[in-house]
XYZ file of C-alpha atoms in Angstrom:
449
model
C 15.818 -17.159 2.178
C 14.044 -14.430 -0.206
C 13.288 -11.041 2.342
C 9.819 -9.585 0.974
C 8.587 -5.723 1.505
C 4.916 -5.305 1.596
C 3.254 -1.546 0.949
C -0.410 -2.202 0.987
C -2.683 1.140 -0.320
C -6.381 1.034 -0.512
C -9.564 -0.531 1.705
C -9.832 -3.314 3.657
C -10.820 -5.167 0.110
C -7.042 -4.858 -0.702
C -5.972 -5.080 2.666
C -7.119 -9.225 2.753
C -5.562 -9.673 -0.433
C -2.228 -8.292 0.657
C -2.785 -10.284 3.746
C -3.468 -13.471 1.013
C 0.187 -12.632 -0.091
C 1.850 -12.612 2.431
C 0.130 -16.024 3.922
C 1.715 -17.543 0.474
C 4.874 -15.785 0.861
C 5.490 -17.476 4.523
C 3.876 -20.762 3.003
C 6.687 -20.899 0.709
C 9.704 -20.289 3.120
C 10.057 -16.216 2.492
C 10.697 -13.514 5.032
C 8.512 -10.458 5.341
C 10.119 -7.312 6.322
C 9.239 -3.583 7.225
C 12.643 -2.374 6.176
C 11.879 -1.396 2.394
C 16.205 -1.550 2.023
C 16.368 -4.555 3.629
C 14.025 -6.494 1.168
C 14.608 -8.801 -1.878
C 11.607 -7.937 -3.413
C 9.348 -5.280 -2.769
C 5.466 -5.453 -3.410
C 3.360 -2.530 -3.835
C -0.463 -3.434 -3.688
C -2.158 -0.666 -5.584
C -5.455 0.979 -5.374
C -6.953 3.117 -8.244
C -10.952 3.485 -7.125
C -10.172 7.676 -7.586
C -7.981 9.659 -8.802
C -6.326 10.483 -5.071
C -5.875 6.676 -4.820
C -4.292 6.492 -8.262
C -1.960 9.193 -7.528
C -1.099 7.891 -3.968
C -0.135 4.586 -5.694
C 1.813 6.050 -9.073
C 3.726 7.805 -6.275
C 4.138 4.883 -4.056
C 5.545 3.183 -7.210
C 8.228 5.828 -7.902
C 9.389 6.346 -4.363
C 10.201 2.717 -4.365
C 11.919 3.091 -8.029
C 13.894 6.423 -6.601
C 14.459 4.921 -3.465
C 16.366 1.773 -5.157
C 18.527 4.010 -7.636
C 19.637 6.103 -4.363
C 20.628 3.168 -2.072
C 22.335 1.408 -5.373
C 19.725 -1.693 -4.790
C 19.372 -2.167 -8.227
C 19.018 -6.352 -7.605
C 16.083 -5.772 -5.573
C 12.774 -6.274 -7.439
C 9.881 -4.001 -7.642
C 5.698 -6.384 -8.052
C 3.442 -3.863 -8.479
C 0.090 -5.635 -7.938
C -3.846 -5.081 -6.851
C -6.214 -2.267 -8.536
C -4.275 0.077 -10.168
C -2.456 -3.243 -12.547
C -5.408 -4.585 -13.203
C -7.124 -1.966 -14.092
C -4.212 -0.288 -16.437
C -2.860 -3.687 -17.949
C -2.057 -2.591 -20.900
C -0.166 0.805 -20.411
C 1.583 0.336 -17.251
C 4.315 -2.046 -18.490
C 5.269 0.703 -21.177
C 4.768 3.484 -18.645
C 6.350 2.186 -16.142
C 9.684 -0.184 -17.079
C 11.554 0.394 -14.194
C 8.874 -2.150 -12.451
C 10.335 -5.708 -12.660
C 6.728 -7.664 -12.955
C 2.828 -6.765 -12.527
C 0.218 -8.493 -10.444
C -3.789 -8.895 -11.044
C -6.197 -10.154 -8.736
C -5.960 -13.400 -9.782
C -2.256 -13.714 -9.165
C -2.272 -13.285 -5.648
C -2.189 -16.806 -4.690
C 0.781 -17.115 -6.975
C 2.950 -14.516 -5.750
C 5.478 -16.735 -4.624
C 6.597 -19.136 -8.245
C 6.573 -15.555 -9.466
C 9.081 -14.208 -7.007
C 10.958 -17.238 -7.789
C 10.914 -16.761 -11.615
C 11.719 -13.336 -11.206
C 14.790 -13.639 -9.281
C 16.989 -14.886 -11.916
C 15.565 -12.972 -14.666
C 16.140 -8.972 -16.060
C 13.161 -9.073 -17.998
C 9.995 -7.005 -17.276
C 6.866 -10.107 -16.765
C 3.213 -8.556 -16.726
C 1.026 -10.855 -15.141
C -2.258 -9.610 -15.064
C -5.559 -11.786 -17.039
C -8.560 -9.838 -17.966
C -11.786 -10.283 -15.998
C -10.529 -11.688 -12.388
C -12.089 -15.170 -11.426
C -10.461 -15.586 -7.844
C -12.374 -15.560 -4.239
C -10.450 -16.556 -1.442
C -12.151 -19.754 0.923
C -11.466 -20.629 4.580
C -8.084 -22.665 4.322
C -6.725 -19.353 2.045
C -3.700 -19.182 3.289
C -3.267 -15.537 4.980
C -1.712 -13.854 7.646
C -3.664 -11.093 9.124
C -2.368 -7.629 8.973
C -5.317 -6.068 11.410
C -5.194 -5.912 15.325
C -5.606 -9.703 16.967
C -8.854 -8.450 18.145
C -10.641 -7.470 14.440
C -10.697 -9.022 11.477
C -12.132 -8.858 8.171
C -13.682 -11.483 6.076
C -13.890 -11.304 2.508
C -17.940 -13.164 1.627
C -17.425 -12.049 -1.938
C -16.160 -10.262 -4.888
C -16.380 -8.395 -7.782
C -20.124 -5.566 -8.846
C -22.602 -6.494 -10.804
C -23.738 -2.606 -10.543
C -23.638 -0.175 -13.203
C -22.508 2.633 -11.180
C -21.843 5.689 -14.030
C -18.840 7.089 -11.631
C -17.377 3.816 -11.096
C -15.011 2.110 -12.217
C -14.788 -0.981 -9.419
C -16.830 -3.769 -11.589
C -14.453 -3.118 -14.815
C -11.457 -4.033 -12.195
C -12.881 -6.393 -9.925
C -15.027 -8.130 -12.000
C -18.612 -9.843 -11.813
C -19.470 -10.615 -8.653
C -18.821 -13.794 -7.254
C -19.981 -14.883 -3.853
C -18.108 -17.480 -1.377
C -20.369 -20.288 -0.429
C -22.036 -19.834 3.719
C -20.407 -22.473 4.770
C -16.879 -21.689 3.638
C -17.709 -17.670 5.189
C -18.502 -19.517 8.686
C -15.965 -21.716 8.536
C -13.828 -18.853 8.584
C -15.447 -17.011 11.149
C -15.508 -20.289 13.232
C -11.564 -20.364 13.088
C -11.236 -16.529 13.909
C -13.174 -16.657 16.896
C -11.610 -19.929 18.399
C -8.464 -17.862 18.007
C -9.518 -14.911 19.569
C -11.424 -12.820 17.557
C -13.985 -9.705 19.121
C -14.879 -8.176 15.647
C -15.660 -10.044 12.629
C -16.352 -7.237 9.892
C -17.686 -8.919 6.432
C -16.720 -7.455 3.321
C -17.192 -7.355 -0.355
C -18.118 -4.739 -2.932
C -21.882 -5.451 -2.291
C -22.145 -7.337 0.549
C -26.094 -7.230 0.232
C -25.767 -9.182 -3.217
C -24.462 -12.441 -0.937
C -25.519 -16.198 -2.133
C -27.920 -14.035 -4.649
C -25.372 -15.018 -7.737
C -25.885 -18.962 -6.798
C -29.809 -18.169 -7.027
C -30.854 -21.106 -8.796
C -34.873 -20.880 -9.800
C -35.147 -17.635 -9.660
C -32.353 -15.318 -10.563
C -31.610 -12.031 -9.270
C -32.052 -8.596 -10.596
C -30.225 -5.122 -9.911
C -33.306 -4.489 -7.320
C -33.983 -8.212 -5.798
C -33.893 -7.805 -2.213
C -32.309 -10.320 0.608
C -34.100 -13.067 0.456
C -33.430 -16.152 2.782
C -36.294 -17.963 1.059
C -35.217 -18.611 -1.930
C -31.246 -19.850 -1.020
C -28.098 -18.490 0.630
C -28.559 -14.945 1.791
C -27.195 -12.216 3.963
C -30.090 -12.913 5.742
C -28.784 -16.774 6.390
C -25.115 -16.023 6.396
C -26.098 -13.346 9.307
C -28.231 -15.870 11.403
C -25.598 -18.828 10.936
C -22.787 -16.560 12.144
C -24.574 -15.544 15.470
C -25.215 -18.976 16.202
C -21.549 -19.328 16.429
C -20.681 -19.385 20.369
C -18.286 -16.373 21.986
C -18.366 -12.949 22.834
C -18.195 -10.978 19.614
C -18.777 -8.492 16.933
C -20.665 -8.735 13.390
C -20.249 -5.524 11.739
C -22.382 -5.213 7.869
C -19.683 -2.900 5.550
C -20.547 -2.182 1.882
C -24.366 -2.718 1.770
C -26.347 -1.728 -1.306
C -29.483 0.171 -0.709
C -31.204 -1.193 -3.505
C -31.183 -4.796 -2.115
C -32.349 -4.262 1.668
C -35.343 -6.210 2.209
C -37.667 -6.501 5.721
C -35.803 -9.940 5.545
C -32.270 -8.293 6.335
C -33.557 -5.762 8.513
C -35.670 -8.617 10.548
C -32.786 -11.153 11.072
C -30.096 -8.053 11.862
C -32.624 -7.306 14.415
C -33.438 -10.976 15.687
C -29.587 -11.317 15.834
C -27.224 -9.964 18.893
C -24.055 -10.324 17.837
C -24.643 -8.372 14.775
C -23.299 -4.833 15.899
C -25.882 -2.083 15.396
C -24.654 -0.440 12.640
C -24.739 -0.367 8.846
C -22.236 0.500 6.045
C -24.979 1.936 3.202
C -23.543 4.583 1.113
C -26.778 6.533 -0.901
C -24.273 8.418 -3.001
C -27.001 11.013 -3.223
C -31.066 11.905 -2.755
C -32.064 13.804 -5.475
C -33.803 11.427 -8.161
C -31.824 13.554 -11.028
C -28.958 12.710 -9.311
C -29.791 8.888 -8.677
C -31.052 8.710 -11.971
C -27.761 10.017 -13.441
C -25.606 7.394 -11.233
C -27.208 4.883 -12.141
C -27.784 3.807 -8.422
C -31.281 1.681 -9.242
C -33.013 3.856 -6.467
C -35.126 6.955 -6.531
C -35.004 9.842 -3.356
C -38.607 7.947 -1.671
C -37.519 4.678 -2.101
C -34.380 5.794 -0.192
C -35.984 7.787 2.881
C -38.639 5.074 3.269
C -36.046 2.309 3.212
C -34.156 4.699 6.307
C -37.354 4.843 7.666
C -37.876 1.026 7.845
C -34.630 0.120 8.839
C -34.624 2.611 12.168
C -38.089 1.458 13.103
C -37.121 -2.290 12.255
C -33.803 -2.197 14.183
C -34.010 -0.068 17.465
C -30.762 1.369 18.232
C -28.759 1.284 14.749
C -26.610 3.499 13.647
C -26.609 4.300 9.716
C -23.315 5.250 8.218
C -23.479 6.333 4.667
C -21.379 8.285 2.001
C -22.790 10.787 -0.643
C -21.287 12.338 -3.739
C -20.892 15.905 -4.564
C -20.205 17.997 -7.952
C -21.472 14.716 -10.239
C -21.853 16.263 -13.938
C -25.694 18.019 -13.937
C -25.685 18.533 -10.032
C -27.748 21.362 -9.930
C -28.091 23.824 -7.437
C -31.855 22.450 -6.390
C -29.889 18.680 -6.376
C -27.668 20.053 -3.840
C -29.838 21.960 -1.508
C -32.267 18.596 -1.342
C -28.852 16.256 -0.063
C -27.838 18.989 1.954
C -31.709 19.160 3.653
C -32.081 15.477 3.572
C -28.505 15.247 5.939
C -29.975 17.631 8.310
C -33.212 16.088 8.529
C -31.735 12.716 9.177
C -28.958 13.140 11.165
C -26.675 9.983 10.262
C -24.857 8.834 12.430
C -21.752 8.184 10.693
C -21.258 10.110 7.103
C -18.547 11.325 4.937
C -18.798 12.998 1.708
C -16.719 12.372 -2.141
C -15.797 15.198 -4.525
C -17.055 13.955 -7.571
C -13.741 12.166 -9.380
C -13.898 12.318 -13.145
C -13.032 8.656 -13.730
C -11.514 7.394 -17.357
C -13.456 4.815 -19.126
C -16.908 5.193 -16.637
C -19.899 6.472 -18.482
C -20.213 9.861 -16.004
C -16.602 10.753 -17.467
C -18.702 11.076 -20.595
C -21.176 13.107 -19.284
C -22.253 16.693 -20.018
C -22.748 19.131 -17.400
C -19.191 18.718 -15.751
C -18.952 20.768 -12.587
C -16.180 23.304 -12.025
C -13.512 22.107 -9.597
C -14.176 24.682 -7.258
C -17.761 24.912 -7.261
C -17.383 20.859 -5.790
C -15.145 21.904 -3.489
C -17.653 24.226 -2.278
C -20.046 22.122 -2.131
C -17.754 19.395 -0.291
C -17.345 22.005 2.330
C -21.029 22.352 2.457
C -22.076 19.130 3.197
C -19.053 18.365 5.322
C -20.690 20.900 7.491
C -23.885 19.714 7.392
C -22.683 16.034 8.473
C -20.649 17.764 11.484
C -23.615 19.512 13.135
C -25.333 16.251 12.438
C -22.619 13.671 14.537
C -22.526 16.990 16.919
C -26.012 16.160 17.489
C -25.947 12.617 18.363
C -23.061 13.079 19.971
C -24.727 14.859 22.150
C -27.609 12.250 22.855
C -24.871 9.874 24.251
C -23.786 11.827 26.948
C -25.016 10.238 29.986
C -25.647 6.806 28.726
C -23.475 3.136 29.118
C -22.057 1.670 25.630
C -20.174 -1.577 25.414
C -16.730 -0.487 23.648
C -14.022 -2.593 22.407
C -10.414 -1.117 23.118
C -8.063 -0.661 20.310
C -5.432 0.804 22.579
C -4.182 2.355 25.448
C -7.087 4.705 26.026
C -8.992 4.123 22.955
C -11.590 2.423 21.739
C -14.200 1.889 19.115
C -18.225 1.232 20.043
C -20.607 -0.205 17.738
C -21.229 2.322 15.841
C -17.525 2.915 14.915
C -16.238 0.503 12.150
C -12.167 -0.080 12.240
C -9.847 2.667 10.361
C -12.874 4.777 9.221
C -15.449 5.995 11.873
C -14.683 8.017 15.403
C -12.800 6.891 18.946
C -14.142 6.661 22.771
C -11.398 7.944 24.761
C -11.718 5.321 27.359
C -9.344 4.754 31.139
C -5.935 3.707 30.032
C -5.864 0.728 32.028
C -8.956 -1.242 30.919
C -6.988 -3.857 28.343
C -6.275 -4.117 24.417
C -8.895 -6.571 22.803
C -11.685 -6.765 25.219
C -15.052 -5.088 25.255
C -15.780 -2.917 28.125
C -18.998 -0.747 29.079
C -18.184 2.427 29.652
C -20.634 5.605 30.282
C -20.232 8.684 28.110
C -19.223 11.982 29.878
C -18.386 14.412 27.118
C -18.028 14.480 23.262
C -15.248 16.296 21.380
C -16.305 17.223 17.768
C -16.667 13.713 15.929
C -15.004 11.745 18.991
C -16.770 10.750 22.638
C -14.983 10.621 26.080
C -16.025 8.039 28.419
C -15.685 8.621 32.470
């Protein structure tokens, strides 16, 4: 019996790919082992979104190769999967001759037969195909690696946006949505199995269904519109109608596609967590134009107001990029002031990463790394002040939380593995909802009595 080890790096979208690989391996009769030294095959599912992620992925591969040599496990096969393989399909085989096989996004369901062939050969294999097409379905074999009470559903794959800093469309291909029926069936299965939190993910969740519109083809700035066919609004309403006590959480929404229709759908759906993840990246018109974000500062300010007015109690999570090529002091100061003014409930900042094969990498006006670092620190301090302001306002309030582990919970404002936590009574059962009263706060976290 073949024993397989797995190292899964990167985001939740990558984690689902890992879960699908494990599901297919188990279906083929292979066993998974957490002990790398016991594995006949070690799969490293990599990320390459930004430079730091690439370094982590390359480091994990080198570590696996070195460990195989030191332990004299020469029979062990090493497979590199995921975004690094997909992005550098032509270069990696020559750069990493010790790796036995490379697989991309289209091969995650074929991993078992690839392993079976690999066990009988010493020839390096490269299975990566260009422009991946794969998307999962409700009956795709999958072994969840998340806690029993929380699950991700990948509702689409790929991205059509031209953001000048981002390599994802080249790696993941063009946007392709699952059918609404498929997503709802998967959600029903998960909820019936006891899942209390459904996290909807894709590269651009707000574009769900638009690629299937037939009469009026969507544009890069088209809003979510349930009158034109399946959309995130129609999906939300169907998921909200599923019987049970659970949260639906929206991750990775693009501001260009937000609409009053989507705002209304969320407001009318009590099972949708009062939380949205909407990366804004900047507020300066100069930066948004150079980043090719298909939004401008006035649009973003108006959208935030409309969301807050239309969905009472909403928590907005966002991310920004500082140090982008051409960012002036005025651009940066406008961003910091925007953060101070809006007081986002949850936010993060990326220090611009110069990624090869992106438009931004070739731009003039690259910012010195020390300036980027200083701007990142200042923006993070502004975010910390905003979060502390929000946390002070929570003291004395009663909120519903989902118990993650003994003494630790998450509120509707907190997505798994991204946001902050609520410290609660250790006797509260894991995987259950509880209503708690906030007594205090510590930095980013809340403390319940």
